[in-house]
XYZ file of C-alpha atoms in Angstrom:
655
model
C 58.227 -32.825 -170.805
C 55.104 -32.367 -168.669
C 52.931 -29.263 -168.475
C 54.563 -28.017 -165.289
C 57.988 -28.081 -166.978
C 56.530 -26.076 -169.829
C 55.349 -23.419 -167.368
C 58.881 -23.039 -166.022
C 60.702 -23.195 -169.349
C 60.676 -19.419 -169.796
C 63.273 -16.673 -170.005
C 61.314 -14.577 -167.538
C 61.131 -15.507 -163.819
C 58.552 -18.249 -163.093
C 57.707 -20.586 -160.218
C 55.090 -23.177 -159.236
C 53.751 -23.009 -155.697
C 51.454 -25.056 -153.560
C 48.208 -23.395 -152.497
C 49.807 -22.438 -149.194
C 52.687 -20.681 -150.979
C 55.476 -23.283 -150.788
C 57.772 -23.440 -153.850
C 57.575 -26.776 -155.660
C 59.470 -25.675 -158.744
C 61.132 -22.599 -160.256
C 63.381 -21.590 -163.099
C 66.826 -19.992 -162.939
C 65.449 -16.499 -163.579
C 63.136 -16.712 -160.526
C 66.024 -18.012 -158.414
C 67.990 -14.938 -159.488
C 65.099 -12.710 -158.475
C 64.926 -14.395 -155.065
C 68.684 -14.006 -154.649
C 69.665 -17.648 -153.878
C 70.326 -20.931 -155.711
C 67.259 -22.821 -156.954
C 67.846 -25.821 -154.652
C 67.733 -23.484 -151.632
C 64.378 -22.131 -152.761
C 62.552 -25.450 -153.155
C 60.268 -26.211 -150.233
C 60.510 -22.662 -148.890
C 57.701 -20.156 -148.456
C 57.606 -17.962 -151.586
C 56.659 -14.721 -149.803
C 59.344 -15.137 -147.161
C 62.109 -15.138 -149.782
C 61.242 -11.639 -151.003
C 62.760 -8.486 -149.445
C 60.962 -7.391 -146.274
C 59.390 -4.374 -147.988
C 57.818 -6.632 -150.650
C 56.911 -9.658 -148.513
C 53.331 -8.690 -147.737
C 52.556 -7.917 -151.396
C 54.061 -11.220 -152.566
C 52.111 -13.245 -149.999
C 48.802 -11.500 -150.783
C 49.371 -12.128 -154.514
C 49.656 -15.913 -153.933
C 46.757 -16.057 -151.471
C 44.475 -14.208 -153.872
C 45.221 -16.566 -156.777
C 44.954 -19.682 -154.596
C 41.666 -18.840 -152.916
C 39.744 -17.092 -155.683
C 41.205 -19.100 -158.580
C 41.401 -15.858 -160.532
C 44.339 -14.090 -162.068
C 46.122 -11.674 -159.708
C 48.830 -9.156 -160.538
C 51.218 -7.096 -158.444
C 54.224 -4.913 -159.145
C 57.037 -6.296 -156.987
C 60.489 -4.832 -156.518
C 63.724 -6.753 -155.943
C 67.463 -5.925 -155.921
C 68.961 -5.801 -159.400
C 72.273 -7.202 -160.514
C 73.547 -3.791 -161.684
C 72.743 -2.043 -158.426
C 69.462 -0.422 -159.468
C 66.310 -2.082 -158.072
C 64.068 -3.961 -160.537
C 60.316 -3.422 -160.711
C 58.480 -6.415 -162.232
C 54.823 -7.023 -163.008
C 54.169 -10.455 -161.482
C 51.113 -12.548 -162.389
C 49.741 -15.396 -160.248
C 47.063 -17.834 -161.436
C 45.747 -21.186 -160.355
C 46.805 -24.201 -162.516
C 46.397 -27.980 -162.244
C 49.416 -30.223 -161.846
C 49.057 -32.822 -164.679
C 51.030 -35.387 -162.704
C 48.912 -35.536 -159.595
C 45.777 -33.519 -160.214
C 46.931 -31.116 -157.507
C 46.027 -27.408 -157.712
C 49.092 -25.209 -157.926
C 49.752 -21.503 -158.265
C 51.805 -20.428 -161.230
C 53.725 -17.198 -160.566
C 55.606 -15.547 -163.400
C 56.826 -12.144 -164.616
C 54.947 -10.446 -167.442
C 56.524 -8.517 -170.264
C 55.606 -4.854 -169.574
C 57.944 -3.223 -172.059
C 55.039 -1.780 -174.011
C 53.559 -0.245 -170.864
C 56.443 0.807 -168.660
C 54.330 3.363 -166.796
C 52.217 0.536 -165.353
C 55.242 -0.617 -163.376
C 55.295 2.755 -161.621
C 51.712 2.453 -160.300
C 52.767 1.554 -156.719
C 55.141 4.497 -156.693
C 52.398 6.792 -158.005
C 50.032 5.611 -155.300
C 52.623 6.198 -152.588
C 53.597 9.649 -153.809
C 49.961 10.741 -154.147
C 49.278 9.631 -150.578
C 52.321 11.616 -149.404
C 51.228 14.721 -151.367
C 54.228 14.377 -153.667
C 54.671 14.215 -157.421
C 56.400 11.560 -159.561
C 58.168 11.758 -162.922
C 60.244 9.353 -165.008
C 63.262 10.253 -167.138
C 64.541 8.315 -170.137
C 68.225 9.221 -170.663
C 68.279 7.905 -174.237
C 65.263 9.919 -175.380
C 66.110 12.878 -173.095
C 62.447 13.017 -172.115
C 60.659 13.408 -168.799
C 57.232 11.876 -168.312
C 54.998 13.171 -165.538
C 53.414 10.156 -163.846
C 51.087 11.962 -161.434
C 50.812 12.570 -157.746
C 49.487 15.555 -155.799
C 47.041 17.594 -157.953
C 48.712 20.868 -157.017
C 52.041 19.560 -158.271
C 50.464 18.253 -161.478
C 49.386 21.840 -162.213
C 53.033 22.880 -161.898
C 53.933 20.484 -164.758
C 51.044 20.791 -167.256
C 52.721 18.793 -170.052
C 52.720 15.025 -169.328
C 55.770 14.454 -171.540
C 58.458 17.002 -172.221
C 62.094 17.208 -173.198
C 64.782 17.582 -170.557
C 65.969 20.834 -172.140
C 62.512 22.356 -171.621
C 62.511 21.430 -167.942
C 66.056 22.724 -167.427
C 65.131 26.042 -169.055
C 62.481 26.525 -166.343
C 64.962 25.786 -163.542
C 66.684 28.819 -162.059
C 70.058 29.381 -163.716
C 71.865 29.017 -160.390
C 70.216 25.624 -159.757
C 70.612 23.978 -163.180
C 73.945 22.320 -162.509
C 72.569 20.864 -159.264
C 69.650 19.417 -161.247
C 71.988 17.866 -163.829
C 74.081 16.384 -161.025
C 70.894 14.989 -159.517
C 70.136 13.106 -162.735
C 73.704 11.845 -163.082
C 74.044 10.737 -159.462
C 70.627 9.114 -158.988
C 71.039 6.305 -156.442
C 69.113 3.933 -154.236
C 69.717 6.241 -151.252
C 68.655 9.631 -152.603
C 68.800 12.965 -150.827
C 66.577 15.993 -151.341
C 67.909 18.799 -153.551
C 66.238 22.228 -153.546
C 65.482 23.844 -156.904
C 63.746 27.044 -157.968
C 61.322 26.311 -160.806
C 59.451 28.861 -162.943
C 55.845 27.843 -163.653
C 53.678 29.232 -166.427
C 50.961 30.743 -164.243
C 52.153 31.629 -160.739
C 55.865 32.346 -160.998
C 58.709 30.746 -159.107
C 58.201 27.665 -156.978
C 60.623 26.256 -154.437
C 60.801 22.519 -155.168
C 62.600 19.716 -153.378
C 63.567 16.802 -155.647
C 65.153 13.412 -155.080
C 65.942 10.822 -157.747
C 66.654 7.128 -158.038
C 67.428 4.615 -160.785
C 65.133 1.684 -161.410
C 65.019 -1.134 -163.978
C 61.527 -1.612 -165.398
C 60.956 -5.315 -165.947
C 63.239 -8.329 -165.570
C 65.169 -7.609 -168.739
C 63.700 -4.167 -169.219
C 65.256 -0.751 -169.643
C 66.657 1.373 -166.819
C 64.968 4.648 -166.033
C 65.475 7.485 -163.577
C 62.472 8.446 -161.533
C 62.121 11.623 -159.460
C 59.971 12.505 -156.480
C 58.960 16.166 -156.200
C 57.823 18.133 -153.158
C 56.559 21.709 -153.424
C 58.040 23.711 -150.543
C 56.902 27.087 -151.889
C 54.395 27.826 -149.127
C 56.660 26.390 -146.482
C 59.552 28.483 -147.781
C 57.404 31.610 -147.757
C 56.420 30.886 -144.166
C 60.055 30.283 -143.286
C 61.165 33.514 -144.934
C 58.335 35.399 -143.271
C 59.327 33.995 -139.885
C 62.984 34.762 -140.603
C 62.093 38.307 -141.650
C 60.058 38.736 -138.472
C 62.968 37.408 -136.404
C 65.404 39.706 -138.214
C 63.072 42.677 -137.733
C 62.667 41.793 -134.070
C 66.426 41.556 -133.625
C 66.958 44.822 -135.499
C 64.261 46.520 -133.426
C 65.743 45.137 -130.203
C 69.169 46.375 -131.304
C 67.807 49.856 -132.093
C 66.029 50.029 -128.763
C 69.083 48.736 -126.925
C 71.265 51.344 -128.621
C 68.681 54.052 -127.932
C 68.411 53.154 -124.258
C 72.173 52.802 -123.906
C 72.675 56.217 -125.497
C 70.081 57.744 -123.151
C 71.717 56.275 -120.087
C 75.245 57.260 -121.120
C 74.340 60.850 -122.017
C 76.523 63.021 -119.792
C 74.945 66.417 -120.545
C 71.511 67.782 -121.412
C 72.826 68.534 -124.894
C 73.875 64.911 -125.371
C 70.460 63.749 -124.190
C 68.764 66.134 -126.622
C 70.922 64.819 -129.467
C 70.060 61.198 -128.641
C 66.322 61.862 -128.543
C 66.111 63.969 -131.700
C 68.270 61.659 -133.820
C 66.741 58.343 -132.713
C 63.185 58.786 -131.445
C 61.251 59.228 -134.716
C 63.269 56.579 -136.576
C 62.887 53.981 -133.811
C 59.096 54.261 -133.722
C 58.323 54.922 -137.388
C 57.223 58.504 -136.671
C 57.361 61.425 -139.083
C 58.782 63.906 -136.584
C 59.766 64.445 -132.949
C 60.368 67.274 -130.501
C 61.807 67.373 -127.008
C 60.576 69.764 -124.321
C 62.542 70.191 -121.081
C 61.205 72.070 -118.074
C 63.320 75.074 -117.111
C 62.011 77.197 -114.224
C 58.396 76.254 -114.936
C 58.552 76.823 -118.688
C 59.192 74.611 -121.703
C 62.479 74.703 -123.555
C 61.717 73.010 -126.890
C 63.943 71.560 -129.622
C 62.982 69.569 -132.735
C 64.265 67.236 -135.402
C 63.847 67.910 -139.103
C 60.377 66.328 -139.090
C 58.701 69.236 -137.295
C 59.321 72.781 -138.501
C 60.826 75.379 -136.173
C 57.938 77.823 -136.698
C 55.616 75.202 -135.226
C 57.945 74.682 -132.280
C 58.082 78.416 -131.589
C 54.459 78.267 -130.434
C 55.463 75.876 -127.640
C 58.848 77.326 -126.745
C 58.625 79.254 -123.485
C 55.095 78.009 -122.771
C 54.180 77.793 -119.092
C 53.882 74.351 -117.536
C 50.384 75.407 -116.384
C 49.157 76.126 -119.926
C 45.941 74.195 -120.773
C 47.297 72.314 -123.800
C 48.350 68.683 -124.276
C 52.171 68.905 -124.036
C 52.305 70.912 -120.751
C 49.476 68.817 -119.320
C 51.251 65.516 -120.063
C 54.480 66.807 -118.470
C 52.678 68.340 -115.489
C 50.523 65.299 -114.679
C 52.944 62.573 -115.757
C 50.211 60.986 -117.912
C 51.001 60.153 -121.576
C 48.608 61.511 -124.181
C 47.648 60.031 -127.554
C 45.641 62.248 -129.900
C 44.138 60.367 -132.825
C 42.244 63.134 -134.644
C 41.354 66.829 -134.685
C 37.914 66.415 -133.073
C 39.453 64.764 -130.036
C 42.056 67.509 -129.772
C 39.527 70.348 -129.921
C 37.175 68.605 -127.501
C 39.851 68.066 -124.876
C 41.878 71.230 -125.522
C 39.687 73.999 -126.963
C 42.726 76.249 -127.499
C 43.465 74.514 -130.771
C 45.246 77.521 -132.236
C 47.914 77.222 -129.550
C 49.632 74.593 -131.656
C 48.674 74.818 -135.360
C 50.130 71.407 -136.305
C 47.908 69.608 -133.805
C 44.957 71.668 -134.989
C 45.372 69.998 -138.395
C 45.045 66.465 -137.020
C 43.209 64.114 -139.367
C 42.841 60.461 -140.437
C 46.429 60.401 -141.733
C 47.967 62.256 -138.833
C 48.224 61.501 -135.117
C 50.423 62.553 -132.191
C 51.748 60.807 -129.102
C 53.090 62.707 -126.069
C 55.166 60.980 -123.390
C 56.400 62.691 -120.209
C 59.946 62.266 -118.917
C 59.462 61.472 -115.269
C 61.264 59.919 -112.364
C 59.213 58.596 -109.462
C 58.863 61.061 -106.598
C 60.454 63.991 -108.435
C 59.269 67.158 -110.107
C 58.301 67.172 -113.827
C 61.372 67.098 -116.046
C 60.015 67.358 -119.562
C 58.490 65.260 -122.335
C 58.632 64.402 -125.988
C 56.090 64.508 -128.773
C 56.120 62.361 -131.910
C 53.884 62.728 -134.939
C 52.727 59.967 -137.294
C 51.718 60.196 -140.936
C 50.154 57.937 -143.575
C 47.527 56.545 -141.225
C 50.058 54.894 -138.905
C 48.789 54.208 -135.393
C 51.220 53.001 -132.722
C 50.233 49.818 -130.911
C 49.778 49.622 -127.162
C 53.089 47.735 -126.908
C 54.878 50.495 -128.799
C 53.425 53.180 -126.548
C 54.409 51.121 -123.507
C 57.942 50.770 -124.838
C 58.072 54.491 -125.588
C 57.091 55.122 -121.981
C 59.902 52.840 -120.821
C 62.425 54.789 -122.881
C 61.001 58.075 -121.610
C 61.504 56.819 -118.077
C 65.125 56.030 -118.936
C 65.537 59.518 -120.390
C 64.005 61.014 -117.258
C 66.406 59.115 -115.046
C 69.345 60.173 -117.206
C 68.190 63.806 -117.119
C 67.794 63.716 -113.342
C 71.311 62.364 -112.977
C 72.656 64.977 -115.354
C 71.015 67.800 -113.424
C 72.115 66.353 -110.090
C 75.699 66.045 -111.397
C 76.220 62.582 -109.975
C 79.866 61.632 -109.972
C 80.886 58.792 -112.265
C 83.855 57.642 -110.253
C 81.958 57.488 -106.938
C 79.114 55.536 -108.457
C 81.518 53.148 -110.138
C 83.467 52.567 -106.936
C 80.254 51.923 -104.958
C 78.767 49.345 -107.295
C 81.515 47.802 -109.397
C 82.601 45.519 -106.523
C 79.158 43.915 -106.292
C 78.278 43.771 -109.992
C 79.605 40.369 -110.876
C 79.379 36.992 -109.121
C 82.278 34.861 -107.970
C 82.183 31.665 -110.002
C 82.266 28.341 -108.211
C 85.835 27.033 -107.878
C 84.850 23.630 -109.212
C 82.095 22.747 -111.664
C 82.037 18.967 -112.282
C 83.101 17.938 -115.767
C 83.671 21.532 -116.884
C 86.315 24.246 -116.987
C 84.808 27.709 -116.837
C 86.384 31.152 -117.149
C 84.770 34.599 -117.225
C 85.996 38.083 -118.075
C 84.435 41.528 -117.780
C 85.546 44.985 -118.916
C 83.575 48.121 -117.991
C 82.277 50.658 -120.453
C 84.565 53.314 -121.829
C 81.729 55.839 -121.808
C 78.811 56.964 -119.654
C 79.006 56.313 -115.911
C 81.407 53.364 -116.205
C 78.933 51.129 -114.387
C 77.872 48.240 -116.554
C 74.794 46.116 -116.808
C 76.541 43.132 -118.408
C 76.652 40.007 -116.271
C 77.483 36.316 -116.320
C 76.819 33.469 -113.935
C 77.495 29.734 -113.576
C 76.211 27.504 -110.797
C 75.368 23.887 -110.082
C 71.681 22.960 -110.300
C 69.898 20.594 -107.912
C 69.881 17.889 -110.615
C 73.688 18.016 -110.980
C 73.639 19.979 -114.234
C 75.281 23.400 -114.520
C 73.323 26.562 -115.293
C 75.158 29.131 -117.416
C 73.910 32.584 -118.201
C 75.090 35.821 -119.730
C 73.131 39.002 -120.186
C 73.016 42.739 -120.610
C 70.851 45.094 -118.558
C 70.838 48.169 -120.745
C 72.732 51.244 -119.568
C 75.866 52.106 -117.629
C 74.698 53.516 -114.332
C 73.339 52.663 -110.920
C 70.023 51.478 -112.265
C 71.647 49.236 -114.873
C 73.797 47.579 -112.222
C 70.822 47.268 -109.861
C 68.649 45.689 -112.531
C 71.495 43.347 -113.434
C 71.637 42.201 -109.827
C 67.873 41.752 -109.654
C 67.751 39.727 -112.852
C 70.722 37.530 -111.942
C 69.470 36.740 -108.449
C 65.911 36.187 -109.680
C 67.106 33.729 -112.304
C 69.115 31.817 -109.700
C 66.083 31.581 -107.420
C 63.727 30.526 -110.217
C 66.212 27.987 -111.618
C 66.332 26.212 -108.269
C 62.650 25.319 -108.760
C 62.226 25.400 -112.546
C 65.508 24.328 -114.211
C 64.381 24.623 -117.859
C 65.969 27.767 -119.388
C 62.794 28.685 -121.292
C 60.765 28.533 -118.090
C 63.364 30.565 -116.177
C 63.287 33.322 -118.820
C 59.479 33.263 -118.924
C 59.195 33.626 -115.144
C 61.912 36.298 -114.998
C 60.163 38.277 -117.715
C 56.876 38.044 -115.797
C 58.618 39.293 -112.669
C 60.232 42.278 -114.418
C 56.992 43.217 -116.187
C 55.112 43.037 -112.877
C 57.763 45.209 -111.209
C 57.201 47.823 -113.961
C 60.931 48.401 -114.083
C 62.107 51.211 -116.327
C 64.773 48.963 -117.809
C 64.964 45.772 -119.754
C 67.628 43.144 -120.268
C 68.781 40.667 -122.879
C 69.929 37.253 -121.715
C 70.964 33.746 -122.801
C 70.625 30.816 -120.398
C 71.967 27.279 -120.853
C 71.358 24.100 -118.866
C 74.403 21.826 -119.408
C 74.713 18.252 -118.172
C 78.498 17.537 -118.038
C 77.865 13.792 -117.950
C 76.555 13.507 -121.504
C 77.108 17.028 -122.862
C 73.380 17.644 -123.331
C 72.726 21.399 -123.527
C 69.306 23.051 -123.412
C 69.235 26.768 -124.090
C 66.978 29.770 -124.691
C 67.588 33.436 -125.475
C 65.833 36.696 -124.630
C 66.968 38.965 -127.450
C 70.652 38.184 -126.849
C 73.490 37.515 -129.312
C 74.007 33.878 -130.437
C 76.223 31.346 -128.654
C 79.468 30.124 -130.247
C 80.679 26.518 -130.178
C 84.416 25.889 -130.722
C 85.889 22.470 -131.430
C 89.279 20.866 -130.837
C 90.035 20.747 -134.571
C 89.877 24.541 -134.715
C 86.457 24.794 -136.333
C 83.474 26.600 -134.866
C 79.774 27.152 -135.423
C 77.297 29.860 -134.496
C 74.214 28.630 -132.670
C 71.300 31.063 -132.690
C 68.969 29.872 -129.960
C 65.208 30.293 -130.081
C 63.466 32.335 -127.410
C 61.774 35.706 -127.506
C 62.179 39.455 -126.923
C 64.271 41.124 -124.259
C 63.141 40.686 -120.643
C 60.845 43.156 -118.942
C 59.000 44.647 -121.927
C 56.369 42.323 -123.425
C 54.072 40.540 -120.935
C 52.906 36.910 -121.310
C 55.896 35.924 -123.450
C 56.726 32.213 -123.702
C 60.416 31.566 -124.411
C 61.178 28.527 -126.587
C 64.156 26.196 -126.074
C 66.579 24.181 -128.182
C 68.638 21.147 -127.169
C 72.012 20.150 -128.613
C 75.131 18.246 -127.540
C 78.500 19.676 -126.512
C 81.205 17.138 -127.337
C 84.123 16.474 -125.037
C 87.051 18.883 -125.518
C 84.660 21.339 -127.165
C 83.823 24.728 -125.694
C 80.899 27.120 -125.601
C 81.614 30.850 -125.797
C 78.961 33.247 -124.503
C 79.472 36.990 -125.012
C 77.638 40.306 -124.781
C 77.176 42.503 -127.830
C 80.131 44.766 -126.987
C 82.449 41.864 -127.883
C 81.060 41.292 -131.373
C 79.540 44.595 -132.540
C 80.941 48.050 -133.129
C 80.901 51.030 -135.498
C 83.041 49.168 -138.008
C 81.971 45.590 -137.311
C 78.637 43.887 -138.018
C 77.235 41.276 -135.643
C 77.776 38.489 -138.193
C 81.411 39.486 -138.798
C 82.018 39.869 -135.071
C 80.650 36.414 -134.304
C 82.854 34.867 -137.016
C 85.850 36.721 -135.604
C 85.321 35.478 -132.044
C 84.441 31.952 -133.246
C 87.673 31.771 -135.225
C 89.684 32.982 -132.208
C 88.011 30.457 -129.888
C 88.524 27.564 -132.317
C 92.200 28.450 -132.773
C 92.679 28.753 -129.004
C 91.164 25.320 -128.431
C 93.265 23.842 -131.225
C 96.404 25.406 -129.699
C 95.658 23.766 -126.346
C 94.797 26.977 -124.471
C 92.682 26.597 -121.355
C 89.417 28.559 -120.871
C 91.218 31.304 -118.884
C 93.663 31.936 -121.735
C 90.881 31.657 -124.310
C 88.763 34.234 -122.458
C 91.754 36.604 -122.305
C 92.332 36.238 -126.046
C 88.673 37.027 -126.808
C 88.579 39.997 -124.412
C 91.759 41.433 -125.917
C 90.244 41.184 -129.399
C 87.184 43.151 -128.233
C 89.374 46.278 -127.999
C 89.476 46.357 -131.793
C 85.681 46.407 -132.021
C 85.719 50.034 -130.801
C 82.419 49.572 -128.959
C 81.773 51.932 -126.043
C 79.659 49.335 -124.230
C 80.859 47.187 -121.358
C 81.694 43.620 -122.363
C 81.487 40.171 -120.777
C 82.855 36.791 -121.893
C 82.050 33.324 -120.515
C 84.023 30.291 -121.804
C 82.896 26.756 -120.884
C 84.942 23.718 -121.940
C 83.673 20.184 -121.429
C 86.517 18.000 -120.182
């Protein structure tokens, strides 16, 4: 037996290589590592026989030993016989072939059973670079060993070695079974599992964990290792963004309901009720009063936030009186009074309204006139703020928009405009006639007018072919049920068509339409969803301006709710950029676009309404109904919502 045979007569993997990395001899264990019979390995490049992910490390190991004639070590990973990958510490050193005096490189696996953590060094390096943490679990000892990684994560696990029971006790009770399953199901293709983990110093953390099994050494033990990512800050940002989105949607809903109630008020008493029950709550005010002009004098009413004895001072006051409320109504200019000094300086008759005379750092008042362009003063409202609250410029602008709506409603009430005549004049021109043929699509639309107010709706839908061959789809709601709502609906719909001909992206169309409405200083606003659908591949790009989500129904009867990104309703906030989202509509699937009257009502939440319509649409598609029949089924179901608003439905099936 020569010396080279002695080097290969080992239980652990071993091989002899030429200085350029060609295998001249190897034992059965190394052939097993390389995954092929020994005779197929001889004369082959050693590095090339390793898995692609390990090839560079294997080649550099041999080159280092051959050129420097020093010992080199690397941790290399190869597929194991039991399914779990094997991590081995491989040594390479230069040796002399006794037979021919040739320099060779001896590569062999080292026994690392007394230092298993050393085999995890490459994993530690990778996880540290990725700002992750790494731990190792021994099922037999029921212990977890923290191997390092991101410093912030190391602080989350201060004990380097701990029992599994201790770790589980810190996991949220609702997440413990998921963690146990993660340990039992560790595989070579792991997925992230989210866990809530209680730390000693800064409370709950939101962690993402994935696990995998690995054998440490050629004949070594099997361990489970876990990679940890701390998503706490990301989750807080997500929740904050979600809360902001929810608040924005809730605020948009409140404003939409407020404006709708203003427009549908049929009498001065109804208008008074709307203002006094909604105004203070909508704008976070502590109290509100409404003053209407009657033969040159103020007729004042209040909510519970302002006492009647304070209102008595204003009731019957002449419109010419030199105090803030009559002045704002008379001139049509809103007034904001931030403190007592400003009030006394501008209106020396401070005693005329004792509450305003007590203005201070924790108390302010905002006065907004109810006006309609070219007409006589109608009235105004006053809201008071406590606890240091100061309304933003956007809030005051929005309050002015609502006051304009109230002024228009009041003018109509006093002029006794006939509902039926207005409805007959405008209802015929409210909605577009859909194209008879849209390539690759079947489209159906339905509309039902409001059961309250002036019976003239602001809901609309549209579908038309774009210059690029795609189809534009839109649905929206111009708030109110009167002439102005219908007129604004027409303006918005036609503007979007014109803009889309030049700028097809839905986000851009909404951005430009919003700019146009803000520039026009319209007294109304509108919610809208716009989609850009390519029937050839089903690619859909969509954006929303404060509108309800889109529903997607599938042939198997299932459905999903797709809440598109975007921004606030159109015509209120200037310089708004509306974001987009792209998804795919499969063949024989359908999109359902609705207005809020279809999915919301006194006894039905938005979420429940969307599920209801989605279930109906999925069942209709499964039953083989066409879009016309599906739209009828959805419209019929809207009767049960008991919503007084007008409703619109647009169903689009990709054929």
